[in-house]
PDB file of C-alpha atoms in Angstrom:
ATOM      1  CA  MET C   1      23.417 -14.979 -33.911  1.00  0.00           C
ATOM      2  CA  ALA C   2      21.837 -18.302 -31.986  1.00  0.00           C
ATOM      3  CA  THR C   3      18.367 -18.597 -30.569  1.00  0.00           C
ATOM      4  CA  ARG C   4      17.944 -19.930 -26.518  1.00  0.00           C
ATOM      5  CA  MET C   5      16.721 -23.485 -26.268  1.00  0.00           C
ATOM      6  CA  GLU C   6      13.499 -22.189 -23.507  1.00  0.00           C
ATOM      7  CA  GLY C   7      11.543 -25.333 -23.050  1.00  0.00           C
ATOM      8  CA  LEU C   8       9.246 -27.916 -24.027  1.00  0.00           C
ATOM      9  CA  VAL C   9       6.007 -26.768 -23.867  1.00  0.00           C
ATOM     10  CA  LEU C  10       3.422 -29.902 -22.623  1.00  0.00           C
ATOM     11  CA  GLN C  11       0.029 -28.848 -22.860  1.00  0.00           C
ATOM     12  CA  THR C  12      -2.418 -30.916 -21.311  1.00  0.00           C
ATOM     13  CA  LEU C  13      -6.641 -31.481 -19.871  1.00  0.00           C
ATOM     14  CA  ASP C  14      -5.862 -31.132 -16.368  1.00  0.00           C
ATOM     15  CA  ARG C  15      -2.355 -28.336 -16.125  1.00  0.00           C
ATOM     16  CA  ASP C  16      -2.170 -29.169 -12.385  1.00  0.00           C
ATOM     17  CA  GLY C  17      -2.269 -32.832 -12.605  1.00  0.00           C
ATOM     18  CA  GLN C  18       0.167 -32.897 -15.282  1.00  0.00           C
ATOM     19  CA  ALA C  19       2.353 -30.236 -13.091  1.00  0.00           C
ATOM     20  CA  ARG C  20       2.178 -32.327  -9.889  1.00  0.00           C
ATOM     21  CA  PHE C  21       3.235 -36.102 -11.934  1.00  0.00           C
ATOM     22  CA  TRP C  22       6.435 -34.287 -13.824  1.00  0.00           C
ATOM     23  CA  LEU C  23       7.174 -32.270 -10.663  1.00  0.00           C
ATOM     24  CA  ASP C  24       7.635 -36.243  -8.799  1.00  0.00           C
ATOM     25  CA  ALA C  25       9.058 -37.664 -12.161  1.00  0.00           C
ATOM     26  CA  LEU C  26      12.028 -35.303 -12.605  1.00  0.00           C
ATOM     27  CA  GLY C  27      12.911 -34.219  -9.116  1.00  0.00           C
ATOM     28  CA  TYR C  28      12.228 -30.912 -10.389  1.00  0.00           C
ATOM     29  CA  ARG C  29      10.912 -27.196  -8.537  1.00  0.00           C
ATOM     30  CA  VAL C  30       8.232 -25.145  -9.953  1.00  0.00           C
ATOM     31  CA  THR C  31      10.139 -21.964 -11.173  1.00  0.00           C
ATOM     32  CA  TYR C  32       6.998 -20.002 -12.310  1.00  0.00           C
ATOM     33  CA  GLN C  33       3.217 -20.778 -12.653  1.00  0.00           C
ATOM     34  CA  ASP C  34       0.535 -17.429 -13.790  1.00  0.00           C
ATOM     35  CA  ASP C  35      -3.652 -18.751 -14.691  1.00  0.00           C
ATOM     36  CA  ASP C  36      -2.555 -20.668 -17.275  1.00  0.00           C
ATOM     37  CA  GLU C  37       0.902 -22.390 -17.609  1.00  0.00           C
ATOM     38  CA  ILE C  38       3.351 -23.656 -14.605  1.00  0.00           C
ATOM     39  CA  ASP C  39       7.408 -23.325 -15.057  1.00  0.00           C
ATOM     40  CA  LEU C  40       8.957 -26.469 -14.041  1.00  0.00           C
ATOM     41  CA  GLY C  41      13.174 -26.440 -14.301  1.00  0.00           C
ATOM     42  CA  PRO C  42      15.491 -28.223 -12.034  1.00  0.00           C
ATOM     43  CA  GLN C  43      16.744 -27.819  -7.983  1.00  0.00           C
ATOM     44  CA  GLU C  44      19.264 -24.618  -8.231  1.00  0.00           C
ATOM     45  CA  GLY C  45      22.774 -26.113  -9.445  1.00  0.00           C
ATOM     46  CA  GLU C  46      21.554 -28.704 -10.770  1.00  0.00           C
ATOM     47  CA  PRO C  47      21.622 -29.203 -14.732  1.00  0.00           C
ATOM     48  CA  GLY C  48      19.702 -28.963 -16.991  1.00  0.00           C
ATOM     49  CA  ILE C  49      17.995 -24.805 -16.782  1.00  0.00           C
ATOM     50  CA  GLU C  50      18.545 -24.947 -20.960  1.00  0.00           C
ATOM     51  CA  ILE C  51      15.127 -26.921 -21.058  1.00  0.00           C
ATOM     52  CA  CYS C  52      12.722 -26.649 -18.438  1.00  0.00           C
ATOM     53  CA  LEU C  53       9.030 -28.027 -18.545  1.00  0.00           C
ATOM     54  CA  VAL C  54       5.693 -25.962 -19.129  1.00  0.00           C
ATOM     55  CA  VAL C  55       2.836 -27.781 -18.652  1.00  0.00           C
ATOM     56  CA  ASP C  56       0.126 -25.412 -20.222  1.00  0.00           C
ATOM     57  CA  PRO C  57      -3.716 -26.795 -21.333  1.00  0.00           C
ATOM     58  CA  GLY C  58      -5.259 -26.941 -23.722  1.00  0.00           C
ATOM     59  CA  VAL C  59      -5.608 -29.249 -26.229  1.00  0.00           C
ATOM     60  CA  GLY C  60      -7.688 -32.079 -27.212  1.00  0.00           C
ATOM     61  CA  PRO C  61      -7.169 -35.918 -25.993  1.00  0.00           C
ATOM     62  CA  LYS C  62      -4.039 -37.467 -27.333  1.00  0.00           C
ATOM     63  CA  THR C  63      -5.317 -39.359 -30.652  1.00  0.00           C
ATOM     64  CA  ARG C  64      -1.253 -40.992 -31.459  1.00  0.00           C
ATOM     65  CA  GLN C  65       2.149 -40.969 -30.206  1.00  0.00           C
ATOM     66  CA  ASN C  66       4.339 -37.781 -29.537  1.00  0.00           C
ATOM     67  CA  ARG C  67       7.085 -35.882 -31.751  1.00  0.00           C
ATOM     68  CA  LEU C  68       8.796 -35.391 -28.789  1.00  0.00           C
ATOM     69  CA  HIS C  69       8.801 -37.144 -25.626  1.00  0.00           C
ATOM     70  CA  LEU C  70      11.552 -36.882 -22.900  1.00  0.00           C
ATOM     71  CA  ASP C  71      14.670 -39.904 -21.677  1.00  0.00           C
ATOM     72  CA  LEU C  72      14.995 -39.842 -17.592  1.00  0.00           C
ATOM     73  CA  THR C  73      18.414 -40.316 -16.567  1.00  0.00           C
ATOM     74  CA  SER C  74      19.383 -43.124 -13.829  1.00  0.00           C
ATOM     75  CA  ARG C  75      22.652 -43.799 -12.174  1.00  0.00           C
ATOM     76  CA  SER C  76      21.411 -48.121 -11.082  1.00  0.00           C
ATOM     77  CA  ALA C  77      20.110 -50.882 -12.170  1.00  0.00           C
ATOM     78  CA  GLU C  78      18.252 -50.483  -8.515  1.00  0.00           C
ATOM     79  CA  HIS C  79      17.739 -46.548  -9.724  1.00  0.00           C
ATOM     80  CA  GLN C  80      15.689 -47.746 -12.677  1.00  0.00           C
ATOM     81  CA  ALA C  81      13.660 -50.047 -11.120  1.00  0.00           C
ATOM     82  CA  GLU C  82      12.958 -47.784  -8.218  1.00  0.00           C
ATOM     83  CA  LEU C  83      11.977 -44.516 -10.889  1.00  0.00           C
ATOM     84  CA  VAL C  84      10.258 -46.614 -12.533  1.00  0.00           C
ATOM     85  CA  ASP C  85       7.914 -48.341  -9.940  1.00  0.00           C
ATOM     86  CA  ARG C  86       7.771 -44.464  -8.446  1.00  0.00           C
ATOM     87  CA  LEU C  87       5.775 -42.635 -11.609  1.00  0.00           C
ATOM     88  CA  LEU C  88       4.030 -45.999 -11.836  1.00  0.00           C
ATOM     89  CA  ALA C  89       2.612 -45.487  -8.374  1.00  0.00           C
ATOM     90  CA  ALA C  90       2.433 -41.774  -9.673  1.00  0.00           C
ATOM     91  CA  GLY C  91      -0.322 -42.631 -12.694  1.00  0.00           C
ATOM     92  CA  ALA C  92       2.031 -43.529 -15.394  1.00  0.00           C
ATOM     93  CA  SER C  93       1.479 -47.172 -17.254  1.00  0.00           C
ATOM     94  CA  HIS C  94       3.692 -49.037 -18.987  1.00  0.00           C
ATOM     95  CA  ALA C  95       3.856 -48.544 -22.779  1.00  0.00           C
ATOM     96  CA  ASP C  96       4.440 -51.096 -26.407  1.00  0.00           C
ATOM     97  CA  VAL C  97       5.542 -48.682 -29.020  1.00  0.00           C
ATOM     98  CA  GLY C  98       7.452 -51.791 -30.977  1.00  0.00           C
ATOM     99  CA  GLN C  99      10.502 -50.912 -28.931  1.00  0.00           C
ATOM    100  CA  GLY C 100      11.416 -55.342 -27.917  1.00  0.00           C
ATOM    101  CA  ASP C 101      13.113 -56.651 -26.018  1.00  0.00           C
ATOM    102  CA  VAL C 102      15.310 -53.354 -25.080  1.00  0.00           C
ATOM    103  CA  PRO C 103      17.603 -52.053 -21.661  1.00  0.00           C
ATOM    104  CA  TRP C 104      14.769 -48.922 -21.173  1.00  0.00           C
ATOM    105  CA  VAL C 105      11.566 -48.801 -19.517  1.00  0.00           C
ATOM    106  CA  VAL C 106       8.983 -47.270 -21.807  1.00  0.00           C
ATOM    107  CA  LEU C 107       5.958 -45.429 -19.942  1.00  0.00           C
ATOM    108  CA  ARG C 108       2.505 -43.037 -20.675  1.00  0.00           C
ATOM    109  CA  ASP C 109       2.295 -40.587 -18.242  1.00  0.00           C
ATOM    110  CA  PRO C 110      -1.198 -39.872 -16.867  1.00  0.00           C
ATOM    111  CA  GLU C 111      -2.475 -38.425 -20.454  1.00  0.00           C
ATOM    112  CA  GLY C 112      -0.986 -41.192 -22.248  1.00  0.00           C
ATOM    113  CA  ASN C 113       2.428 -39.269 -23.167  1.00  0.00           C
ATOM    114  CA  GLU C 114       5.155 -41.562 -24.319  1.00  0.00           C
ATOM    115  CA  LEU C 115       8.724 -40.422 -21.974  1.00  0.00           C
ATOM    116  CA  CYS C 116      11.138 -43.651 -20.746  1.00  0.00           C
ATOM    117  CA  VAL C 117      13.245 -44.407 -18.371  1.00  0.00           C
ATOM    118  CA  LEU C 118      16.974 -45.171 -19.358  1.00  0.00           C
ATOM    119  CA  GLU C 119      19.835 -48.217 -18.117  1.00  0.00           C
ATOM    120  CA  PRO C 120      22.490 -46.031 -16.699  1.00  0.00           C
ATOM    121  CA  ARG C 121      25.032 -44.339 -19.145  1.00  0.00           C
ATOM    122  CA  GLU C 122      27.455 -42.951 -18.235  1.00  0.00           C
ATOM    123  CA  GLU C 123      27.746 -39.949 -20.647  1.00  0.00           C
ATOM    124  CA  LEU C 124      24.460 -39.235 -19.474  1.00  0.00           C
ATOM    125  CA  LEU C 125      24.819 -38.835 -15.762  1.00  0.00           C
ATOM    126  CA  ALA C 126      25.921 -34.641 -15.995  1.00  0.00           C
ATOM    127  CA  ASN C 127      22.920 -33.555 -18.052  1.00  0.00           C
ATOM    128  CA  GLY C 128      20.199 -34.194 -14.961  1.00  0.00           C
ATOM    129  CA  PRO C 129      16.816 -35.821 -14.457  1.00  0.00           C
ATOM    130  CA  VAL C 130      16.362 -35.407 -18.317  1.00  0.00           C
ATOM    131  CA  GLY C 131      19.204 -36.884 -20.445  1.00  0.00           C
ATOM    132  CA  THR C 132      17.537 -36.783 -23.723  1.00  0.00           C
ATOM    133  CA  VAL C 133      14.890 -34.748 -25.538  1.00  0.00           C
ATOM    134  CA  VAL C 134      14.312 -37.210 -28.053  1.00  0.00           C
ATOM    135  CA  HIS C 135      13.001 -35.588 -31.600  1.00  0.00           C
ATOM    136  CA  PRO C 136      12.333 -38.231 -33.959  1.00  0.00           C
ATOM    137  CA  ALA C 137      12.606 -37.008 -37.583  1.00  0.00           C
ATOM    138  CA  LEU C 138      12.008 -37.807 -41.361  1.00  0.00           C
ATOM    139  CA  ASP C 139      15.748 -36.946 -42.334  1.00  0.00           C
ATOM    140  CA  PRO C 140      17.225 -36.422 -38.718  1.00  0.00           C
ATOM    141  CA  GLU C 141      20.583 -34.816 -40.145  1.00  0.00           C
ATOM    142  CA  VAL C 142      18.303 -31.960 -42.076  1.00  0.00           C
ATOM    143  CA  GLU C 143      16.746 -30.958 -38.768  1.00  0.00           C
ATOM    144  CA  ALA C 144      20.232 -31.526 -36.722  1.00  0.00           C
ATOM    145  CA  ALA C 145      21.663 -28.698 -39.121  1.00  0.00           C
ATOM    146  CA  PHE C 146      18.508 -26.559 -38.541  1.00  0.00           C
ATOM    147  CA  TRP C 147      18.613 -26.570 -34.993  1.00  0.00           C
ATOM    148  CA  HIS C 148      22.263 -26.360 -34.544  1.00  0.00           C
ATOM    149  CA  ALA C 149      22.053 -23.064 -36.602  1.00  0.00           C
ATOM    150  CA  ALA C 150      18.904 -22.124 -34.978  1.00  0.00           C
ATOM    151  CA  SER C 151      20.604 -22.560 -31.442  1.00  0.00           C
ATOM    152  CA  GLY C 152      24.575 -23.094 -31.625  1.00  0.00           C
ATOM    153  CA  TRP C 153      24.586 -26.659 -29.912  1.00  0.00           C
ATOM    154  CA  GLN C 154      27.124 -28.434 -30.622  1.00  0.00           C
ATOM    155  CA  ARG C 155      27.093 -31.759 -32.070  1.00  0.00           C
ATOM    156  CA  VAL C 156      27.922 -34.359 -29.721  1.00  0.00           C
ATOM    157  CA  GLU C 157      30.146 -37.263 -31.751  1.00  0.00           C
ATOM    158  CA  GLY C 158      30.742 -40.750 -30.777  1.00  0.00           C
ATOM    159  CA  ARG C 159      26.709 -41.190 -31.114  1.00  0.00           C
ATOM    160  CA  GLU C 160      24.204 -43.207 -33.491  1.00  0.00           C
ATOM    161  CA  PHE C 161      22.314 -40.673 -34.532  1.00  0.00           C
ATOM    162  CA  PRO C 162      22.193 -36.884 -34.013  1.00  0.00           C
ATOM    163  CA  THR C 163      22.522 -34.888 -31.162  1.00  0.00           C
ATOM    164  CA  LEU C 164      23.362 -31.688 -29.550  1.00  0.00           C
ATOM    165  CA  ARG C 165      23.530 -30.836 -26.908  1.00  0.00           C
ATOM    166  CA  SER C 166      24.276 -27.112 -25.142  1.00  0.00           C
ATOM    167  CA  PRO C 167      27.748 -26.121 -24.392  1.00  0.00           C
ATOM    168  CA  ASP C 168      26.327 -24.734 -20.529  1.00  0.00           C
ATOM    169  CA  GLY C 169      25.149 -28.859 -20.344  1.00  0.00           C
ATOM    170  CA  GLY C 170      22.064 -29.942 -19.345  1.00  0.00           C
ATOM    171  CA  PRO C 171      19.902 -32.220 -21.409  1.00  0.00           C
ATOM    172  CA  CYS C 172      20.836 -33.282 -24.993  1.00  0.00           C
ATOM    173  CA  LEU C 173      18.470 -33.794 -28.569  1.00  0.00           C
ATOM    174  CA  GLU C 174      18.754 -36.161 -30.667  1.00  0.00           C
ATOM    175  CA  PHE C 175      17.150 -37.089 -33.537  1.00  0.00           C
ATOM    176  CA  LEU C 176      15.362 -40.362 -34.558  1.00  0.00           C
ATOM    177  CA  PRO C 177      14.561 -41.671 -38.072  1.00  0.00           C
ATOM    178  CA  THR C 178      10.972 -42.213 -38.547  1.00  0.00           C
ATOM    179  CA  ASP C 179       7.936 -43.011 -41.093  1.00  0.00           C
ATOM    180  CA  GLU C 180       5.405 -40.844 -39.145  1.00  0.00           C
ATOM    181  CA  PRO C 181       4.521 -37.085 -39.881  1.00  0.00           C
ATOM    182  CA  PRO C 182       4.745 -34.235 -38.159  1.00  0.00           C
ATOM    183  CA  GLU C 183       1.727 -33.892 -35.539  1.00  0.00           C
ATOM    184  CA  GLY C 184       0.389 -30.264 -37.438  1.00  0.00           C
ATOM    185  CA  PRO C 185       0.086 -26.931 -36.201  1.00  0.00           C
ATOM    186  CA  ARG C 186      -0.868 -28.226 -32.703  1.00  0.00           C
ATOM    187  CA  PRO C 187       1.251 -30.608 -31.584  1.00  0.00           C
ATOM    188  CA  ARG C 188       0.607 -32.220 -27.795  1.00  0.00           C
ATOM    189  CA  LEU C 189       4.864 -31.317 -27.092  1.00  0.00           C
ATOM    190  CA  HIS C 190       6.468 -28.328 -28.704  1.00  0.00           C
ATOM    191  CA  LEU C 191      10.127 -26.360 -28.134  1.00  0.00           C
ATOM    192  CA  ASP C 192      10.018 -22.358 -27.252  1.00  0.00           C
ATOM    193  CA  VAL C 193      12.855 -20.952 -28.704  1.00  0.00           C
ATOM    194  CA  ARG C 194      13.852 -17.147 -27.416  1.00  0.00           C
ATOM    195  CA  PRO C 195      16.637 -14.298 -28.910  1.00  0.00           C
ATOM    196  CA  LEU C 196      19.236 -13.976 -26.528  1.00  0.00           C
ATOM    197  CA  PRO C 197      19.560 -10.492 -24.677  1.00  0.00           C
ATOM    198  CA  GLY C 198      19.702  -7.379 -26.764  1.00  0.00           C
ATOM    199  CA  ASP C 199      18.671  -9.493 -30.182  1.00  0.00           C
ATOM    200  CA  PRO C 200      15.016  -8.545 -31.580  1.00  0.00           C
ATOM    201  CA  GLN C 201      12.229 -11.453 -31.915  1.00  0.00           C
ATOM    202  CA  ALA C 202      10.928 -10.118 -35.691  1.00  0.00           C
ATOM    203  CA  GLY C 203      15.436 -10.556 -36.456  1.00  0.00           C
ATOM    204  CA  GLU C 204      15.245 -13.429 -34.985  1.00  0.00           C
ATOM    205  CA  VAL C 205      12.642 -14.368 -36.802  1.00  0.00           C
ATOM    206  CA  GLU C 206      14.170 -13.726 -40.230  1.00  0.00           C
ATOM    207  CA  ARG C 207      16.939 -15.831 -39.374  1.00  0.00           C
ATOM    208  CA  LEU C 208      15.448 -18.327 -38.705  1.00  0.00           C
ATOM    209  CA  VAL C 209      12.866 -17.646 -41.923  1.00  0.00           C
ATOM    210  CA  THR C 210      16.724 -18.317 -44.190  1.00  0.00           C
ATOM    211  CA  LEU C 211      16.766 -21.813 -41.825  1.00  0.00           C
ATOM    212  CA  GLU C 212      13.889 -22.594 -43.764  1.00  0.00           C
ATOM    213  CA  ALA C 213      11.777 -21.903 -41.335  1.00  0.00           C
ATOM    214  CA  GLN C 214       8.200 -20.364 -41.734  1.00  0.00           C
ATOM    215  CA  PRO C 215       5.950 -18.662 -38.914  1.00  0.00           C
ATOM    216  CA  VAL C 216       2.104 -20.145 -39.712  1.00  0.00           C
ATOM    217  CA  ASP C 217      -1.296 -18.668 -38.262  1.00  0.00           C
ATOM    218  CA  ILE C 218      -3.547 -21.763 -35.330  1.00  0.00           C
ATOM    219  CA  GLY C 219      -5.195 -18.780 -34.388  1.00  0.00           C
ATOM    220  CA  GLN C 220      -3.269 -17.832 -31.594  1.00  0.00           C
ATOM    221  CA  GLY C 221      -4.431 -13.250 -32.385  1.00  0.00           C
ATOM    222  CA  ASP C 222      -2.456 -11.225 -30.607  1.00  0.00           C
ATOM    223  CA  VAL C 223       0.103 -12.623 -28.852  1.00  0.00           C
ATOM    224  CA  GLN C 224       3.862 -11.962 -28.103  1.00  0.00           C
ATOM    225  CA  TRP C 225       5.318 -14.923 -29.478  1.00  0.00           C
ATOM    226  CA  VAL C 226       5.981 -16.269 -32.879  1.00  0.00           C
ATOM    227  CA  VAL C 227       4.522 -19.393 -33.955  1.00  0.00           C
ATOM    228  CA  MET C 228       6.594 -21.460 -36.685  1.00  0.00           C
ATOM    229  CA  THR C 229       7.249 -24.817 -38.233  1.00  0.00           C
ATOM    230  CA  ASP C 230      10.797 -25.681 -38.418  1.00  0.00           C
ATOM    231  CA  PRO C 231      11.914 -27.188 -42.546  1.00  0.00           C
ATOM    232  CA  GLU C 232      10.087 -31.012 -41.210  1.00  0.00           C
ATOM    233  CA  GLY C 233       6.605 -28.672 -40.590  1.00  0.00           C
ATOM    234  CA  ASN C 234       7.254 -29.132 -36.477  1.00  0.00           C
ATOM    235  CA  ALA C 235       5.741 -26.429 -34.708  1.00  0.00           C
ATOM    236  CA  PHE C 236       7.565 -24.341 -32.414  1.00  0.00           C
ATOM    237  CA  CYS C 237       7.218 -20.632 -30.932  1.00  0.00           C
ATOM    238  CA  VAL C 238       9.723 -18.036 -30.919  1.00  0.00           C
ATOM    239  CA  LEU C 239       9.366 -16.084 -27.669  1.00  0.00           C
ATOM    240  CA  ARG C 240       9.554 -11.904 -27.497  1.00  0.00           C
ATOM    241  CA  THR C 241      13.223 -11.103 -26.576  1.00  0.00           C
ATOM    242  CA  PRO C 242      14.097 -11.939 -22.505  1.00  0.00           C
ATOM    243  CA  ASP C 243      14.454  -7.067 -22.477  1.00  0.00           C
ATOM    244  CA  ALA C 244      11.369  -6.504 -24.326  1.00  0.00           C
TER     245      ALA C 244
END
């Protein structure tokens, strides 16, 4: 049994503005919208549907570097420069997070969320517009082991840092070392997972507890999802079973 990685949730001050920025940044389309959230996903036939971007209101101003960020792919040096220019024109800004002299470009979106525009990397081109979801961790091996067991994603060999990828393709999930603790129970970005069809939500929550995740109460009230933290205390949500 495994949990399907469903989406990366971006909580915002300006839902519509952030959705417009990320639609342009990724070349995505709106796959779902209601009074609260806007879901963004790849165009039909493109890889990466394993992780959609859910733009959701309900968070205060950004006060620290996010625990998660997206690495965007480029096909050539010219394409990288064009993408950076397009994002700057859409409201992004350059960011210095101590990266030094590197071939990728670090930016912030209009609300200050970090992202990187990577130099061309052949091994990431098939992943789609998002090459990697970067997940810094106090112990990258422990976090990678948890998410491997939770999701069934496989280890990518030959990478400098622990990296997982879905058998169906799409973005990688890469765990980089950090000394910074998790953001707490209400991070600006968090992962959503969902049990596979036929697997009850409650049973999946119990399974994740055996992997050292914990349910947490952040004041969410009576909702259809279960808020949990992974072994390092990073919050994520377990959504309702698809056929429930």
